[in-house]
Amino acid sequence: MKSLIKKNPDIARLFLLLTIFGILYMAGLHQPVVIDYDEGFYAEISREMFVQNEYLVPSLNGENNFEKPPMLYWGQMLGYKLFGINAFGARIVNALAGIALVLLIFLIGKKPLGAKTSFRASLILGSSILFVYLSRIAMTDMLLTLFFTLCLYFAWKAIERSSQNESGTVYFWAACAFAGLAMLTKGAIGILFPAVAVFLYLITLGRLRNLFQPSWLIPGIIILVAIGFSWYLLLGFNHPEGFSFMKELFIKHHFQRFSKPMEGHSGPIYFYLVVFMAGFMPWSAFTPLAAYHSPYRDSSNERVRFLRFFLIFSLVTFVFFSIAATKLPNYICPALPGIALLTATIFDQNKIKGKYGWLAAQYSAVLLVLGLGIFCFIAPAIVAYLPQILGEKALKAPILAEPIHLGYTPYICGAIFIMTAFFLVIAGRKKSPSSLFTALSISALVITGILFLVGLPVYDGLVNRPLTKVAQQASLKTPENGRIVLLEAGSRPSVNFYSHRKTVDASIHYPEGLRKLFQEKNIQVGITTEYYLTKLNQAGIKTERLFADRGYVLFRLLIDDTGTSPRGK
């Protein structure tokens, strides 16, 4: 084994990447409960499809839901089959996609950039906070990014071979196939982003005619339609309402999301710059330096062409979502592989060139990590003063219904982060890019390890798990075909996921409607918060408290023989 690794160091690099990120992405993956709203949304839709043995029509709370195509649902259904209906089963496909992406960046970058640079790019990508988060949560972005990266690589290979008078047809077809899979993951952007990137890249090379080769374009379109439109066509021809689902999928969740903020997810034009600085730390401090030093004009250089293509795609992603009205941090995940490849190139230097640029980058990274450490130290004080800060709103927050005790965890984490910042200062004194990269890699892995393996379980226990416990108690008191009332609890698909029951929303401003719900035979209990249960009792509606945990309450409405709720005292 040792001799094999010595002869082929790439095997050692792959093994190291697999070990590091296998642990980082898989350890404790089952422990945090499914998080509302988005993760609970995807996990519950796939659960309902799984128990109904349905592969075509997504449903949420028993009703058809066409917000997203089914690729993630299919992956989660496989996870449920192998590991059971739980958080691990819902997340495993994303964790594996994250690991695959880290390995893929090394493999595809090895030839144009060199093994050391591509290895660094894999470490940079895999250890960034946002990438780790999206590898450990059940959302569409990691699968989408994997398919995009494969699509880009095969498109680049096709163009490279064509420029050398070799056949790139099969590579282009493969690119179309992965664009089709991206369409099955998140819709129209699956083809839009790669198409725009290829178009712009060919313009920079002066080879736009390549795209219109009949041997490329016609079979490529057929492959794209056969894969990318397969679910849309099958659903349209088999669903009783035909293609009416396209209105919800494309009009509402494509065009309307772009043109106006949805579900309160708006932000300024620089929103993703802030997300990038925080979510890609500490590497984000070195990306501007890498961008400044990277050559862009030498189209005769394979390294330059490779970086240029991936960076064009990253810019397309960044610009598109910055202009879009609806903004969420996870949207820029597809841009991260290209940014990681660029950032890795700055550490190729044998010695530091441009002293002040390196110092600025190094101390920016130090300040980011130091800021994280200081925040951990002051977090308990902030939490203690939240009721005073939020005022009336604090009464409605379930987490603040009881005193919050964070223990020593924030101080231990803060101390480690501050020591990590000083470690980076010391490493920077060696004035060696490779030594600094090693220190940054260790720091990034320490930061993400603490955040997701230590900090997240604490957050989960305070914010998410209490509702899960209440939902599980509700399932014991509700028949299989019954429904659970959610009184002023908001959209909570995690309740459906953990109770395996349907839910129905109710408003405290319509007490008569609440009484009517509890008169139904299949409704026994409801879930609300301490604040709204108190309001209910103050309104003279008598309830029975059945179970409570950190501000969430399982209750029953007391109905007398006349079918009304007796007035409380």
C-alpha positions as a printed NumPy array, in Angstrom:
array([[  0.   ,   0.   ,   0.   ],
       [  2.785,   2.429,   0.949],
       [  4.706,   1.7  ,  -2.253],
       [  1.534,   2.246,  -4.306],
       [  0.949,   5.637,  -2.662],
       [  4.61 ,   6.556,  -3.174],
       [  4.407,   5.754,  -6.868],
       [  1.095,   7.584,  -7.25 ],
       [  0.718,  10.44 ,  -4.73 ],
       [ -2.654,  11.301,  -6.253],
       [ -4.092,   8.224,  -4.55 ],
       [ -2.871,   9.567,  -1.21 ],
       [ -4.452,  12.948,  -1.949],
       [ -7.772,  11.369,  -2.886],
       [ -7.701,   9.183,   0.205],
       [ -6.945,  12.198,   2.412],
       [ -9.798,  14.211,   0.871],
       [-12.178,  11.284,   1.235],
       [-11.205,  10.79 ,   4.883],
       [-11.366,  14.456,   5.906],
       [-14.625,  15.313,   4.213],
       [-16.231,  11.938,   4.776],
       [-15.898,  12.637,   8.502],
       [-16.817,  16.332,   8.274],
       [-19.944,  15.777,   6.178],
       [-21.161,  12.47 ,   7.638],
       [-20.368,  12.697,  11.362],
       [-23.504,  13.367,  13.38 ],
       [-25.536,  13.813,  10.201],
       [-28.524,  12.162,  11.874],
       [-28.512,  14.282,  15.03 ],
       [-29.89 ,  17.724,  14.144],
       [-33.576,  17.297,  13.409],
       [-34.989,  18.319,  10.041],
       [-35.062,  22.123,   9.936],
       [-38.021,  24.241,   8.873],
       [-38.767,  25.572,   6.385],
       [-36.834,  24.449,   3.287],
       [-35.259,  21.241,   4.588],
       [-38.535,  20.165,   6.157],
       [-40.3  ,  20.987,   2.88 ],
       [-38.051,  18.706,   0.798],
       [-37.858,  15.932,   3.393],
       [-41.635,  15.785,   3.84 ],
       [-42.443,  15.808,   0.128],
       [-40.061,  12.905,  -0.465],
       [-41.494,  11.076,   2.585],
       [-45.027,  11.36 ,   1.243],
       [-43.893,  10.174,  -2.197],
       [-42.025,   7.275,  -0.571],
       [-44.913,   5.976,   1.548],
       [-47.294,   6.3  ,  -1.418],
       [-44.799,   4.623,  -3.781],
       [-45.206,   7.682,  -6.011],
       [-42.338,   8.751,  -8.293],
       [-44.028,  11.296, -10.51 ],
       [-46.297,  13.626,  -8.517],
       [-44.765,  15.449,  -5.5  ],
       [-47.147,  16.194,  -2.645],
       [-46.96 ,  18.155,   0.597],
       [-49.522,  17.713,   3.361],
       [-51.547,  15.53 ,   0.998],
       [-51.74 ,  18.165,  -1.752],
       [-49.843,  18.247,  -5.051],
       [-46.793,  20.499,  -4.926],
       [-44.879,  21.451,  -8.078],
       [-42.441,  23.979,  -6.644],
       [-39.371,  21.929,  -7.638],
       [-38.541,  19.071, -10.04 ],
       [-38.051,  15.649,  -8.424],
       [-34.323,  14.832,  -8.54 ],
       [-33.702,  15.572,  -4.848],
       [-36.925,  13.776,  -3.902],
       [-35.791,  10.65 ,  -5.741],
       [-32.44 ,  10.732,  -3.961],
       [-34.122,  11.149,  -0.581],
       [-36.532,   8.303,  -1.32 ],
       [-33.529,   6.058,  -1.92 ],
       [-32.096,   7.306,   1.382],
       [-35.325,   6.385,   3.18 ],
       [-35.29 ,   2.928,   1.61 ],
       [-31.712,   2.275,   2.759],
       [-31.627,   4.09 ,   6.124],
       [-35.228,   4.639,   7.152],
       [-37.419,   7.74 ,   7.233],
       [-35.24 ,  10.033,   9.323],
       [-32.929,  13.025,   9.027],
       [-29.987,  10.858,   7.933],
       [-32.016,   9.29 ,   5.135],
       [-33.08 ,  12.755,   3.965],
       [-29.533,  14.185,   4.042],
       [-27.306,  11.341,   2.878],
       [-27.675,  12.149,  -0.821],
       [-26.44 ,  15.712,  -0.222],
       [-23.513,  14.578,   1.928],
       [-22.427,  12.129,  -0.77 ],
       [-22.832,  14.816,  -3.441],
       [-20.628,  17.164,  -1.389],
       [-17.916,  14.522,  -1.013],
       [-18.157,  13.7  ,  -4.727],
       [-17.751,  17.382,  -5.614],
       [-14.62 ,  17.76 ,  -3.507],
       [-13.067,  14.712,  -5.2  ],
       [-14.279,  15.859,  -8.619],
       [-12.591,  19.261,  -8.347],
       [ -9.289,  17.499,  -7.691],
       [ -9.74 ,  15.084, -10.597],
       [-10.833,  17.602, -13.236],
       [ -8.347,  20.282, -12.193],
       [ -5.334,  17.994, -12.004],
       [ -4.329,  18.213, -15.676],
       [ -4.907,  21.918, -16.453],
       [ -3.833,  23.285, -13.05 ],
       [ -1.529,  20.62 , -11.648],
       [ -2.154,  18.111,  -8.873],
       [ -1.052,  20.411,  -6.029],
       [ -3.244,  23.309,  -7.123],
       [ -6.316,  21.152,  -7.715],
       [ -5.76 ,  19.489,  -4.332],
       [ -5.679,  22.918,  -2.714],
       [ -8.861,  23.88 ,  -4.573],
       [-10.6  ,  20.791,  -3.18 ],
       [ -9.528,  21.655,   0.356],
       [-10.639,  25.263,  -0.08 ],
       [-14.043,  24.31 ,  -1.449],
       [-14.693,  21.473,   0.984],
       [-13.734,  23.416,   4.12 ],
       [-15.724,  26.596,   3.409],
       [-18.583,  27.202,   5.84 ],
       [-21.365,  27.553,   3.264],
       [-20.292,  24.438,   1.357],
       [-20.122,  22.341,   4.539],
       [-23.554,  23.584,   5.591],
       [-25.122,  22.709,   2.232],
       [-23.481,  19.266,   2.309],
       [-25.106,  18.542,   5.662],
       [-28.639,  19.719,   4.923],
       [-31.351,  18.309,   2.652],
       [-31.67 ,  20.959,  -0.071],
       [-31.298,  21.019,  -3.855],
       [-28.145,  23.116,  -4.129],
       [-25.46 ,  20.463,  -3.65 ],
       [-26.878,  18.099,  -6.276],
       [-27.344,  21.051,  -8.622],
       [-23.732,  22.151,  -8.136],
       [-22.457,  18.615,  -8.767],
       [-24.356,  18.349, -12.06 ],
       [-23.292,  21.867, -13.082],
       [-19.619,  21.082, -12.42 ],
       [-19.778,  17.866, -14.452],
       [-21.59 ,  19.714, -17.24 ],
       [-18.953,  22.467, -17.303],
       [-16.05 ,  20.031, -17.341],
       [-17.39 ,  18.011, -20.266],
       [-18.313,  21.182, -22.176],
       [-14.782,  22.504, -21.638],
       [-13.28 ,  19.177, -22.792],
       [-15.444,  19.271, -25.917],
       [-14.259,  22.78 , -26.768],
       [-10.623,  21.874, -26.016],
       [-10.679,  18.832, -28.301],
       [-12.408,  20.764, -31.05 ],
       [ -9.751,  23.484, -30.913],
       [ -7.104,  20.768, -31.381],
       [ -8.971,  19.368, -34.428],
       [-10.105,  16.33 , -32.469],
       [-13.667,  15.146, -31.966],
       [-15.332,  16.636, -28.91 ],
       [-18.81 ,  15.422, -29.805],
       [-19.174,  12.767, -27.104],
       [-17.978,  15.226, -24.441],
       [-20.543,  17.793, -25.579],
       [-23.285,  15.179, -25.424],
       [-22.196,  14.31 , -21.878],
       [-22.387,  18.022, -20.981],
       [-25.956,  18.136, -22.307],
       [-26.84 ,  15.043, -20.27 ],
       [-25.631,  16.648, -17.029],
       [-27.422,  19.9  , -17.918],
       [-30.545,  17.761, -18.229],
       [-29.967,  16.331, -14.751],
       [-29.514,  19.891, -13.461],
       [-32.906,  20.748, -14.997],
       [-34.438,  17.814, -13.14 ],
       [-32.92 ,  19.245,  -9.958],
       [-33.88 ,  22.922, -10.105],
       [-35.596,  23.741, -13.351],
       [-34.697,  26.102, -16.185],
       [-31.427,  27.393, -14.721],
       [-30.061,  23.879, -15.3  ],
       [-29.628,  24.728, -18.97 ],
       [-29.652,  28.547, -18.79 ],
       [-26.475,  29.023, -16.733],
       [-24.239,  26.539, -18.625],
       [-25.531,  27.797, -22.   ],
       [-24.722,  31.424, -21.15 ],
       [-21.289,  30.435, -19.777],
       [-20.415,  28.407, -22.897],
       [-21.63 ,  31.225, -25.148],
       [-19.532,  33.877, -23.376],
       [-16.486,  31.588, -23.176],
       [-16.571,  30.828, -26.905],
       [-16.809,  34.555, -27.622],
       [-13.592,  35.138, -25.628],
       [-11.897,  32.429, -27.723],
       [-13.358,  33.666, -31.004],
       [-14.791,  30.197, -31.649],
       [-18.545,  30.747, -31.395],
       [-19.087,  28.651, -34.529],
       [-18.167,  25.526, -32.488],
       [-21.488,  25.696, -30.71 ],
       [-23.446,  25.391, -33.942],
       [-21.866,  22.228, -35.301],
       [-24.758,  19.943, -36.392],
       [-23.018,  16.903, -34.841],
       [-23.001,  18.771, -31.506],
       [-26.175,  20.78 , -31.455],
       [-28.88 ,  18.474, -32.827],
       [-28.001,  15.313, -30.821],
       [-27.201,  17.52 , -27.819],
       [-30.673,  19.074, -27.882],
       [-32.244,  15.618, -28.207],
       [-30.267,  14.368, -25.172],
       [-31.139,  17.494, -23.193],
       [-34.851,  17.146, -23.95 ],
       [-34.866,  13.384, -23.313],
       [-33.322,  13.83 , -19.851],
       [-34.106,  17.374, -18.765],
       [-37.729,  17.438, -19.932],
       [-38.503,  13.775, -19.162],
       [-40.318,  14.381, -15.874],
       [-42.135,  17.458, -17.17 ],
       [-43.456,  15.555, -20.201],
       [-44.352,  12.389, -18.279],
       [-46.191,  14.41 , -15.648],
       [-47.994,  16.536, -18.218],
       [-49.239,  13.555, -20.216],
       [-50.229,  11.492, -17.157],
       [-51.592,  14.097, -14.736],
       [-55.378,  14.692, -14.808],
       [-54.805,  18.443, -15.099],
       [-52.269,  18.045, -17.892],
       [-49.538,  20.668, -18.053],
       [-51.243,  23.1  , -15.675],
       [-48.475,  22.408, -13.123],
       [-46.111,  24.388, -15.376],
       [-47.779,  27.591, -14.193],
       [-46.727,  26.998, -10.571],
       [-43.3  ,  25.635, -11.466],
       [-42.16 ,  28.169, -14.057],
       [-44.344,  31.253, -13.652],
       [-44.375,  31.383,  -9.853],
       [-41.104,  29.736,  -8.869],
       [-38.972,  30.936, -11.779],
       [-40.142,  34.268, -13.162],
       [-41.868,  35.622, -10.063],
       [-38.939,  34.68 ,  -7.82 ],
       [-36.679,  36.645, -10.144],
       [-38.949,  39.661, -10.529],
       [-40.158,  40.147,  -6.944],
       [-39.174,  38.969,  -3.446],
       [-40.968,  35.835,  -2.308],
       [-41.604,  34.743,   1.277],
       [-39.737,  37.808,   2.568],
       [-36.396,  36.738,   1.052],
       [-35.117,  40.015,  -0.352],
       [-31.787,  41.793,  -0.061],
       [-29.589,  44.556,  -1.487],
       [-27.534,  44.16 ,  -4.67 ],
       [-24.42 ,  43.405,  -2.576],
       [-26.201,  40.662,  -0.575],
       [-24.087,  37.852,  -2.016],
       [-20.815,  39.686,  -1.429],
       [-21.622,  39.614,   2.287],
       [-22.702,  35.963,   2.047],
       [-19.469,  35.129,   0.238],
       [-17.215,  36.907,   2.746],
       [-18.825,  35.093,   5.68 ],
       [-19.656,  31.775,   4.038],
       [-16.29 ,  31.284,   2.319],
       [-14.119,  32.357,   5.255],
       [-11.179,  32.322,   5.751],
       [-10.574,  31.765,   2.019],
       [-12.708,  34.727,   0.949],
       [ -9.955,  37.052,   2.173],
       [ -7.576,  35.62 ,  -0.462],
       [ -9.947,  35.488,  -3.437],
       [ -9.456,  39.173,  -4.432],
       [ -5.679,  38.672,  -4.272],
       [ -5.942,  35.583,  -6.493],
       [ -8.176,  37.467,  -8.926],
       [ -5.631,  40.294,  -9.12 ],
       [ -2.646,  38.02 ,  -9.805],
       [ -4.362,  35.497, -12.079],
       [ -3.636,  35.798, -15.829],
       [ -6.744,  36.016, -18.001],
       [ -5.658,  37.009, -21.514],
       [ -3.341,  34.186, -22.577],
       [ -5.817,  31.973, -24.43 ],
       [ -2.971,  29.736, -25.609],
       [ -2.493,  28.524, -22.016],
       [ -4.664,  25.55 , -21.002],
       [ -4.562,  26.632, -17.357],
       [ -5.89 ,  30.074, -18.246],
       [ -8.657,  28.658, -20.444],
       [ -9.807,  26.265, -17.724],
       [ -9.937,  28.959, -15.054],
       [-11.582,  31.437, -17.399],
       [-14.433,  29.066, -18.242],
       [-15.224,  28.187, -14.639],
       [-14.949,  31.815, -13.551],
       [-17.322,  32.936, -16.292],
       [-19.856,  30.456, -14.944],
       [-19.29 ,  31.692, -11.369],
       [-19.817,  35.291, -12.494],
       [-22.991,  34.355, -14.394],
       [-24.342,  32.74 , -11.217],
       [-23.298,  35.657,  -9.014],
       [-24.693,  38.36 , -11.302],
       [-27.969,  36.545, -12.002],
       [-28.854,  36.022,  -8.357],
       [-27.617,  39.479,  -7.341],
       [-30.066,  41.001,  -9.823],
       [-32.882,  38.63 ,  -8.843],
       [-35.366,  40.024,  -6.329],
       [-35.582,  36.843,  -4.229],
       [-32.309,  36.149,  -2.418],
       [-31.184,  33.238,  -0.255],
       [-27.582,  32.442,   0.793],
       [-27.631,  28.941,  -0.72 ],
       [-28.322,  30.225,  -4.242],
       [-24.637,  30.953,  -4.928],
       [-23.445,  27.416,  -4.183],
       [-22.871,  26.659,  -7.923],
       [-20.405,  29.573,  -8.064],
       [-18.156,  28.161,  -5.327],
       [-16.182,  25.516,  -7.322],
       [-14.929,  28.127,  -9.8  ],
       [-14.037,  30.532,  -6.986],
       [-12.184,  27.753,  -5.135],
       [-10.156,  26.939,  -8.277],
       [ -9.219,  30.604,  -8.649],
       [ -8.335,  31.068,  -4.971],
       [ -6.081,  27.997,  -5.004],
       [ -3.835,  29.514,  -7.692],
       [ -2.528,  32.258,  -5.4  ],
       [ -0.806,  29.644,  -3.236],
       [  1.217,  28.337,  -6.209],
       [  3.79 ,  31.082,  -5.638],
       [  7.094,  29.87 ,  -4.198],
       [  7.389,  33.051,  -2.215],
       [  5.117,  35.937,  -1.399],
       [  4.954,  38.535,  -4.168],
       [  3.331,  41.843,  -3.431],
       [  3.899,  42.074,   0.305],
       [  1.052,  44.462,   1.11 ],
       [ -1.569,  42.488,  -0.801],
       [ -0.65 ,  39.322,   1.092],
       [ -0.645,  41.166,   4.407],
       [ -4.081,  42.63 ,   3.679],
       [ -5.455,  39.191,   2.778],
       [ -3.852,  37.494,   5.776],
       [ -5.093,  40.006,   8.322],
       [ -8.54 ,  40.108,   6.727],
       [ -8.721,  36.352,   7.328],
       [ -7.478,  36.856,  10.886],
       [-10.133,  39.51 ,  11.537],
       [-12.899,  37.278,  10.165],
       [-11.888,  34.403,  12.443],
       [-11.281,  36.74 ,  15.386],
       [-14.718,  38.29 ,  14.865],
       [-16.269,  34.843,  14.974],
       [-14.479,  34.129,  18.255],
       [-15.545,  37.42 ,  19.824],
       [-19.135,  36.803,  18.749],
       [-19.084,  33.448,  20.555],
       [-17.948,  35.183,  23.749],
       [-20.658,  37.837,  23.634],
       [-23.421,  35.475,  22.398],
       [-24.59 ,  34.524,  25.932],
       [-24.936,  38.208,  26.85 ],
       [-26.862,  38.937,  23.643],
       [-29.184,  36.   ,  24.291],
       [-29.799,  37.157,  27.864],
       [-30.865,  40.605,  26.638],
       [-32.996,  39.406,  23.716],
       [-36.298,  39.91 ,  25.594],
       [-35.39 ,  43.558,  26.24 ],
       [-34.102,  44.035,  22.68 ],
       [-37.138,  42.481,  20.98 ],
       [-39.758,  43.827,  23.362],
       [-43.283,  42.606,  22.522],
       [-41.929,  40.335,  19.76 ],
       [-39.96 ,  38.336,  22.331],
       [-43.202,  37.06 ,  23.847],
       [-44.057,  35.356,  20.546],
       [-40.682,  33.59 ,  20.217],
       [-40.918,  30.009,  21.573],
       [-37.194,  29.848,  22.329],
       [-37.548,  32.767,  24.767],
       [-40.409,  31.182,  26.707],
       [-37.83 ,  29.745,  29.106],
       [-34.399,  31.04 ,  30.195],
       [-31.675,  30.03 ,  27.734],
       [-28.607,  28.394,  29.237],
       [-25.768,  27.972,  26.748],
       [-23.308,  26.667,  29.309],
       [-19.591,  26.8  ,  28.566],
       [-19.906,  25.854,  24.884],
       [-19.797,  29.428,  23.448],
       [-16.74 ,  30.315,  25.555],
       [-14.858,  27.148,  24.595],
       [-15.676,  27.687,  20.914],
       [-14.762,  31.366,  21.139],
       [-11.422,  30.579,  22.781],
       [-10.58 ,  28.061,  20.047],
       [-11.481,  30.55 ,  17.31 ],
       [ -9.356,  33.283,  18.881],
       [ -6.415,  30.879,  19.225],
       [ -6.942,  29.939,  15.579],
       [ -6.699,  33.622,  14.61 ],
       [ -3.369,  33.952,  16.444],
       [ -2.207,  30.721,  14.794],
       [ -2.805,  32.383,  11.411],
       [ -0.788,  35.433,  12.492],
       [  2.166,  33.232,  13.447],
       [  1.912,  31.181,  10.23 ],
       [  1.949,  34.354,   8.149],
       [  5.332,  35.382,   9.552],
       [  7.029,  32.567,   7.622],
       [  6.209,  34.429,   4.392],
       [  5.639,  31.122,   2.633],
       [  2.408,  30.683,   0.637],
       [  2.447,  26.909,   1.145],
       [  2.906,  27.24 ,   4.923],
       [  0.14 ,  29.816,   5.09 ],
       [ -2.122,  27.539,   3.046],
       [ -1.532,  24.68 ,   5.49 ],
       [ -2.399,  26.962,   8.412],
       [ -5.518,  28.235,   6.647],
       [ -6.637,  24.681,   5.853],
       [ -6.252,  23.599,   9.468],
       [ -8.061,  26.747,  10.609],
       [-10.935,  26.262,   8.159],
       [-11.405,  22.639,   9.208],
       [-11.312,  23.603,  12.897],
       [-13.893,  26.351,  12.318],
       [-16.318,  24.202,  10.328],
       [-15.832,  21.218,  12.626],
       [-16.7  ,  23.278,  15.706],
       [-19.613,  25.085,  14.062],
       [-21.325,  21.978,  12.725],
       [-20.272,  19.242,  15.133],
       [-20.363,  21.279,  18.368],
       [-22.327,  24.495,  17.841],
       [-25.141,  23.204,  15.641],
       [-26.287,  20.51 ,  18.128],
       [-26.621,  23.216,  20.809],
       [-28.686,  25.39 ,  18.463],
       [-30.739,  22.369,  17.432],
       [-31.557,  21.486,  21.038],
       [-32.814,  24.996,  21.724],
       [-34.618,  25.902,  18.503],
       [-35.622,  22.878,  16.429],
       [-35.783,  19.75 ,  18.594],
       [-38.493,  21.019,  21.004],
       [-41.021,  21.268,  18.162],
       [-40.014,  17.791,  16.977],
       [-40.739,  16.343,  20.432],
       [-44.145,  18.005,  20.479],
       [-44.898,  16.707,  16.959],
       [-43.978,  13.16 ,  17.988],
       [-46.275,  13.407,  21.001],
       [-49.032,  14.718,  18.742],
       [-48.712,  11.677,  16.482],
       [-49.424,   9.383,  19.455],
       [-52.737,  11.128,  20.055],
       [-53.797,  11.447,  16.418],
       [-55.153,   8.609,  14.231],
       [-53.175,   7.731,  11.094],
       [-55.724,   9.438,   8.864],
       [-56.076,  12.348,  11.292],
       [-54.828,  15.92 ,  11.198],
       [-52.944,  18.078,  13.687],
       [-54.008,  21.693,  14.144],
       [-51.207,  24.266,  13.866],
       [-52.404,  27.358,  15.709],
       [-50.357,  30.421,  14.672],
       [-47.331,  28.141,  14.269],
       [-46.437,  29.151,  10.714],
       [-45.393,  26.75 ,   7.956],
       [-43.945,  23.701,   9.702],
       [-43.416,  20.751,   7.318],
       [-41.146,  19.201,   9.956],
       [-44.303,  18.539,  12.011],
       [-45.65 ,  16.438,   9.13 ],
       [-42.283,  14.705,   8.767],
       [-41.967,  13.632,  12.405],
       [-45.633,  12.978,  13.144],
       [-46.412,  11.269,   9.819],
       [-49.697,  13.156,   9.934],
       [-51.325,  15.908,   7.918],
       [-51.695,  19.36 ,   9.452],
       [-54.224,  22.164,   9.185],
       [-53.55 ,  25.826,   9.944],
       [-55.735,  27.803,  12.329],
       [-55.842,  31.433,  13.401],
       [-56.42 ,  32.801,  16.865],
       [-58.417,  35.598,  15.227],
       [-61.045,  33.089,  14.09 ],
       [-61.981,  31.128,  17.254],
       [-65.182,  29.783,  15.703],
       [-63.153,  28.13 ,  12.968],
       [-60.884,  26.594,  15.609],
       [-63.897,  25.149,  17.442],
       [-65.226,  23.65 ,  14.216],
       [-61.882,  21.978,  13.543],
       [-61.847,  20.285,  16.939],
       [-65.363,  18.983,  16.364],
       [-64.039,  16.862,  13.48 ],
       [-63.483,  13.214,  14.403],
       [-60.005,  13.032,  12.895],
       [-58.687,  16.047,  14.83 ],
       [-57.71 ,  15.453,  18.444],
       [-54.867,  17.862,  19.24 ],
       [-53.167,  21.041,  18.163],
       [-49.714,  22.616,  18.404],
       [-49.112,  26.237,  19.302],
       [-46.77 ,  28.358,  21.402],
       [-47.041,  29.46 ,  25.019],
       [-47.863,  32.981,  23.864],
       [-50.833,  31.975,  21.724],
       [-52.118,  29.394,  24.199],
       [-52.257,  32.167,  26.796],
       [-54.088,  34.397,  24.306],
       [-56.528,  31.576,  23.623],
       [-57.296,  31.14 ,  27.314],
       [-57.621,  34.897,  27.77 ],
       [-60.224,  34.885,  24.998],
       [-62.304,  32.509,  27.123],
       [-61.567,  29.344,  25.166],
       [-60.8  ,  26.497,  27.536],
       [-57.905,  24.192,  26.634],
       [-56.071,  21.225,  28.074],
       [-52.289,  21.301,  28.018],
       [-50.967,  17.836,  27.09 ],
       [-47.23 ,  18.369,  26.572],
       [-44.807,  21.265,  26.312],
       [-41.144,  21.847,  25.483],
       [-39.339,  25.186,  25.288],
       [-42.293,  27.309,  24.309],
       [-44.121,  24.827,  22.079],
       [-47.326,  23.344,  23.478],
       [-49.456,  20.358,  22.552],
       [-53.042,  21.136,  23.525],
       [-56.601,  19.949,  23.213],
       [-59.628,  22.187,  22.909],
       [-62.266,  21.252,  25.474],
       [-65.65 ,  20.889,  23.78 ],
       [-68.862,  20.478,  25.834],
       [-72.012,  18.585,  24.854],
       [-73.347,  21.581,  22.925],
       [-70.331,  21.484,  20.623],
       [-68.745,  24.64 ,  22.026],
       [-65.706,  25.264,  24.137],
       [-66.657,  26.24 ,  27.695],
       [-65.392,  29.577,  28.892],
       [-62.284,  29.471,  31.025],
       [-62.159,  31.18 ,  34.379]])
